[in-house]
Amino acid sequence: MKKSLLYIGGVGLLGGLLVWYFKKQADLLLQYKVDIVGVKFNTISTKNVNMVISCKLTNMSDIEVQVNKMYMDVAIEGQNAGYVINEKVFAIPSHGYNYIDLNIAFNPKLILTNILGIGLGVAQNKDIKIDLKGFANIKSGFLTTKLEIIIFVKKSDNYGRFY
């Protein structure tokens, strides 16, 4: 009787330690920061607006992570303009960073803000509000988790390359 209680207690303790360990590892994976380092409008026309948002992904944990996929919904001036999927696999070292460019192309007719307003906003240095909301699948060892990413960009923010 006592042996079976010891076995059950030992298995329970081992299970609890494993749960604690994996939770601690998952919490370490979630220590990240996303910074916008540049926004560039490549093409502005009545049929297509093409832009690149450069992001710096910083890993603040002690674990190197691998980003497998990024998905973000794009809203410009509060109107849904589409989405970005980046399936390029890249690593972010522990206490390090990596840069990624998000290419965004959309038809300005699909959003209520017309192309003239966006073009004049860029030319006159007025704010153009761009919201990116989504997630990134990250992996370290055999642990995989999903990071929520929310980025708000406006032209008056002082980025290195916003033109």
CSV table of C-alpha atoms in Angstrom, one decimal:
chain,number,residue,atom,x,y,z
A,1,MET,CA,0.0,0.0,0.0
A,2,LYS,CA,2.8,2.4,1.0
A,3,LYS,CA,4.8,1.5,-2.1
A,4,SER,CA,1.9,2.2,-4.4
A,5,LEU,CA,1.3,5.6,-2.7
A,6,LEU,CA,5.0,6.4,-3.2
A,7,TYR,CA,4.8,5.5,-6.9
A,8,ILE,CA,1.7,7.6,-7.4
A,9,GLY,CA,3.2,10.5,-5.5
A,10,GLY,CA,6.4,10.2,-7.5
A,11,VAL,CA,4.6,10.1,-10.8
A,12,GLY,CA,2.5,13.1,-9.8
A,13,LEU,CA,5.6,15.0,-8.7
A,14,LEU,CA,7.4,14.2,-12.0
A,15,GLY,CA,4.3,15.2,-14.0
A,16,GLY,CA,4.1,18.5,-12.1
A,17,LEU,CA,7.8,19.3,-12.6
A,18,LEU,CA,7.4,18.6,-16.4
A,19,VAL,CA,4.4,20.9,-16.6
A,20,TRP,CA,6.3,23.6,-14.7
A,21,TYR,CA,9.4,23.2,-16.9
A,22,PHE,CA,7.5,23.4,-20.2
A,23,LYS,CA,5.5,26.4,-19.0
A,24,LYS,CA,8.7,28.1,-18.0
A,25,GLN,CA,10.2,27.4,-21.4
A,26,ALA,CA,7.1,28.7,-23.2
A,27,ASP,CA,7.2,31.9,-21.1
A,28,LEU,CA,10.8,32.4,-22.1
A,29,LEU,CA,9.8,32.0,-25.8
A,30,LEU,CA,7.3,34.9,-25.4
A,31,GLN,CA,9.9,37.5,-24.4
A,32,TYR,CA,10.2,39.5,-27.6
A,33,LYS,CA,10.0,43.0,-29.0
A,34,VAL,CA,9.0,44.2,-32.5
A,35,ASP,CA,10.3,47.6,-33.6
A,36,ILE,CA,9.6,49.3,-36.9
A,37,VAL,CA,12.9,50.6,-38.5
A,38,GLY,CA,11.6,51.8,-41.8
A,39,VAL,CA,8.6,52.2,-44.1
A,40,LYS,CA,9.0,52.8,-47.8
A,41,PHE,CA,6.4,53.4,-50.4
A,42,ASN,CA,7.7,51.8,-53.6
A,43,THR,CA,4.7,52.4,-55.9
A,44,ILE,CA,1.7,54.7,-55.6
A,45,SER,CA,-0.8,54.6,-58.4
A,46,THR,CA,-4.6,54.5,-58.8
A,47,LYS,CA,-4.5,50.7,-59.2
A,48,ASN,CA,-1.7,49.6,-56.8
A,49,VAL,CA,0.1,50.8,-53.7
A,50,ASN,CA,3.2,48.8,-52.9
A,51,MET,CA,5.1,49.4,-49.7
A,52,VAL,CA,7.7,47.7,-47.5
A,53,ILE,CA,7.7,47.8,-43.7
A,54,SER,CA,11.0,46.9,-42.2
A,55,CYS,CA,10.8,45.3,-38.7
A,56,LYS,CA,13.4,44.5,-36.1
A,57,LEU,CA,12.5,41.4,-34.1
A,58,THR,CA,14.4,41.3,-30.8
A,59,ASN,CA,14.6,38.2,-28.7
A,60,MET,CA,15.1,39.1,-25.0
A,61,SER,CA,15.2,35.5,-23.6
A,62,ASP,CA,18.0,33.1,-23.1
A,63,ILE,CA,16.7,30.7,-25.8
A,64,GLU,CA,17.4,31.0,-29.5
A,65,VAL,CA,14.1,30.8,-31.4
A,66,GLN,CA,13.2,30.0,-35.0
A,67,VAL,CA,10.4,32.0,-36.6
A,68,ASN,CA,8.5,29.7,-39.0
A,69,LYS,CA,5.6,31.8,-40.3
A,70,MET,CA,4.2,35.3,-39.8
A,71,TYR,CA,0.6,36.3,-40.6
A,72,MET,CA,-0.7,39.8,-40.2
A,73,ASP,CA,-3.9,41.6,-41.2
A,74,VAL,CA,-3.2,45.1,-42.6
A,75,ALA,CA,-5.5,48.0,-42.0
A,76,ILE,CA,-4.8,51.4,-43.6
A,77,GLU,CA,-6.6,54.4,-42.2
A,78,GLY,CA,-8.8,52.0,-40.3
A,79,GLN,CA,-9.9,50.1,-43.4
A,80,ASN,CA,-9.0,46.5,-44.0
A,81,ALA,CA,-6.5,46.4,-46.9
A,82,GLY,CA,-5.4,42.8,-46.9
A,83,TYR,CA,-2.9,40.6,-45.2
A,84,VAL,CA,0.7,39.6,-45.2
A,85,ILE,CA,2.0,36.1,-45.0
A,86,ASN,CA,5.7,35.6,-44.6
A,87,GLU,CA,6.8,31.9,-44.6
A,88,LYS,CA,10.5,32.6,-44.7
A,89,VAL,CA,12.2,30.7,-41.8
A,90,PHE,CA,14.8,32.6,-39.9
A,91,ALA,CA,16.4,32.4,-36.5
A,92,ILE,CA,16.7,35.0,-33.7
A,93,PRO,CA,19.6,34.3,-31.4
A,94,SER,CA,19.2,34.6,-27.6
A,95,HIS,CA,19.5,38.3,-26.6
A,96,GLY,CA,19.8,39.1,-30.3
A,97,TYR,CA,17.7,40.3,-33.2
A,98,ASN,CA,16.9,39.8,-36.8
A,99,TYR,CA,15.4,42.1,-39.5
A,100,ILE,CA,12.5,41.2,-41.7
A,101,ASP,CA,10.9,43.2,-44.5
A,102,LEU,CA,7.1,42.9,-44.9
A,103,ASN,CA,6.0,43.6,-48.5
A,104,ILE,CA,2.5,45.0,-48.6
A,105,ALA,CA,0.6,45.6,-51.8
A,106,PHE,CA,-3.1,46.6,-52.0
A,107,ASN,CA,-5.6,48.1,-54.4
A,108,PRO,CA,-6.5,51.6,-53.0
A,109,LYS,CA,-10.0,51.3,-54.4
A,110,LEU,CA,-10.7,48.5,-51.9
A,111,ILE,CA,-10.4,50.9,-49.0
A,112,LEU,CA,-12.4,54.0,-48.5
A,113,THR,CA,-9.4,56.3,-48.4
A,114,ASN,CA,-8.6,57.2,-52.0
A,115,ILE,CA,-5.2,57.1,-53.5
A,116,LEU,CA,-5.1,60.8,-53.8
A,117,GLY,CA,-5.4,61.1,-50.0
A,118,ILE,CA,-2.6,58.6,-49.5
A,119,GLY,CA,-0.4,60.2,-52.1
A,120,LEU,CA,-0.9,63.7,-50.7
A,121,GLY,CA,-0.4,62.4,-47.2
A,122,VAL,CA,3.0,61.0,-48.2
A,123,ALA,CA,4.0,64.2,-50.1
A,124,GLN,CA,2.8,66.6,-47.4
A,125,ASN,CA,4.2,64.6,-44.5
A,126,LYS,CA,0.8,64.0,-43.0
A,127,ASP,CA,0.0,61.0,-40.8
A,128,ILE,CA,-1.0,57.8,-42.6
A,129,LYS,CA,-2.2,55.2,-40.0
A,130,ILE,CA,-1.2,51.6,-40.7
A,131,ASP,CA,-2.2,48.8,-38.3
A,132,LEU,CA,-0.7,45.3,-38.5
A,133,LYS,CA,-2.2,42.7,-36.3
A,134,GLY,CA,-1.3,39.0,-36.4
A,135,PHE,CA,0.9,36.3,-35.1
A,136,ALA,CA,4.2,34.5,-35.6
A,137,ASN,CA,4.8,30.8,-35.1
A,138,ILE,CA,8.1,30.3,-33.2
A,139,LYS,CA,9.9,27.2,-32.3
A,140,SER,CA,12.7,26.4,-29.9
A,141,GLY,CA,13.8,22.8,-29.6
A,142,PHE,CA,10.6,20.8,-29.6
A,143,LEU,CA,8.5,23.6,-28.2
A,144,THR,CA,6.3,25.6,-30.6
A,145,THR,CA,4.1,28.5,-29.7
A,146,LYS,CA,2.3,31.4,-31.3
A,147,LEU,CA,3.3,35.0,-30.6
A,148,GLU,CA,0.7,37.8,-31.0
A,149,ILE,CA,2.0,40.8,-32.9
A,150,ILE,CA,0.4,44.2,-32.9
A,151,ILE,CA,2.1,47.1,-34.7
A,152,PHE,CA,0.7,50.6,-35.2
A,153,VAL,CA,2.6,52.8,-37.7
A,154,LYS,CA,2.0,56.4,-38.5
A,155,LYS,CA,4.0,58.7,-40.7
A,156,SER,CA,4.9,61.1,-38.0
A,157,ASP,CA,6.8,58.4,-36.1
A,158,ASN,CA,10.5,59.0,-36.8
A,159,TYR,CA,11.7,56.0,-38.6
A,160,GLY,CA,15.0,55.7,-40.4
A,161,ARG,CA,13.5,55.3,-43.8
A,162,PHE,CA,9.9,56.5,-44.2
A,163,TYR,CA,9.5,57.9,-47.7
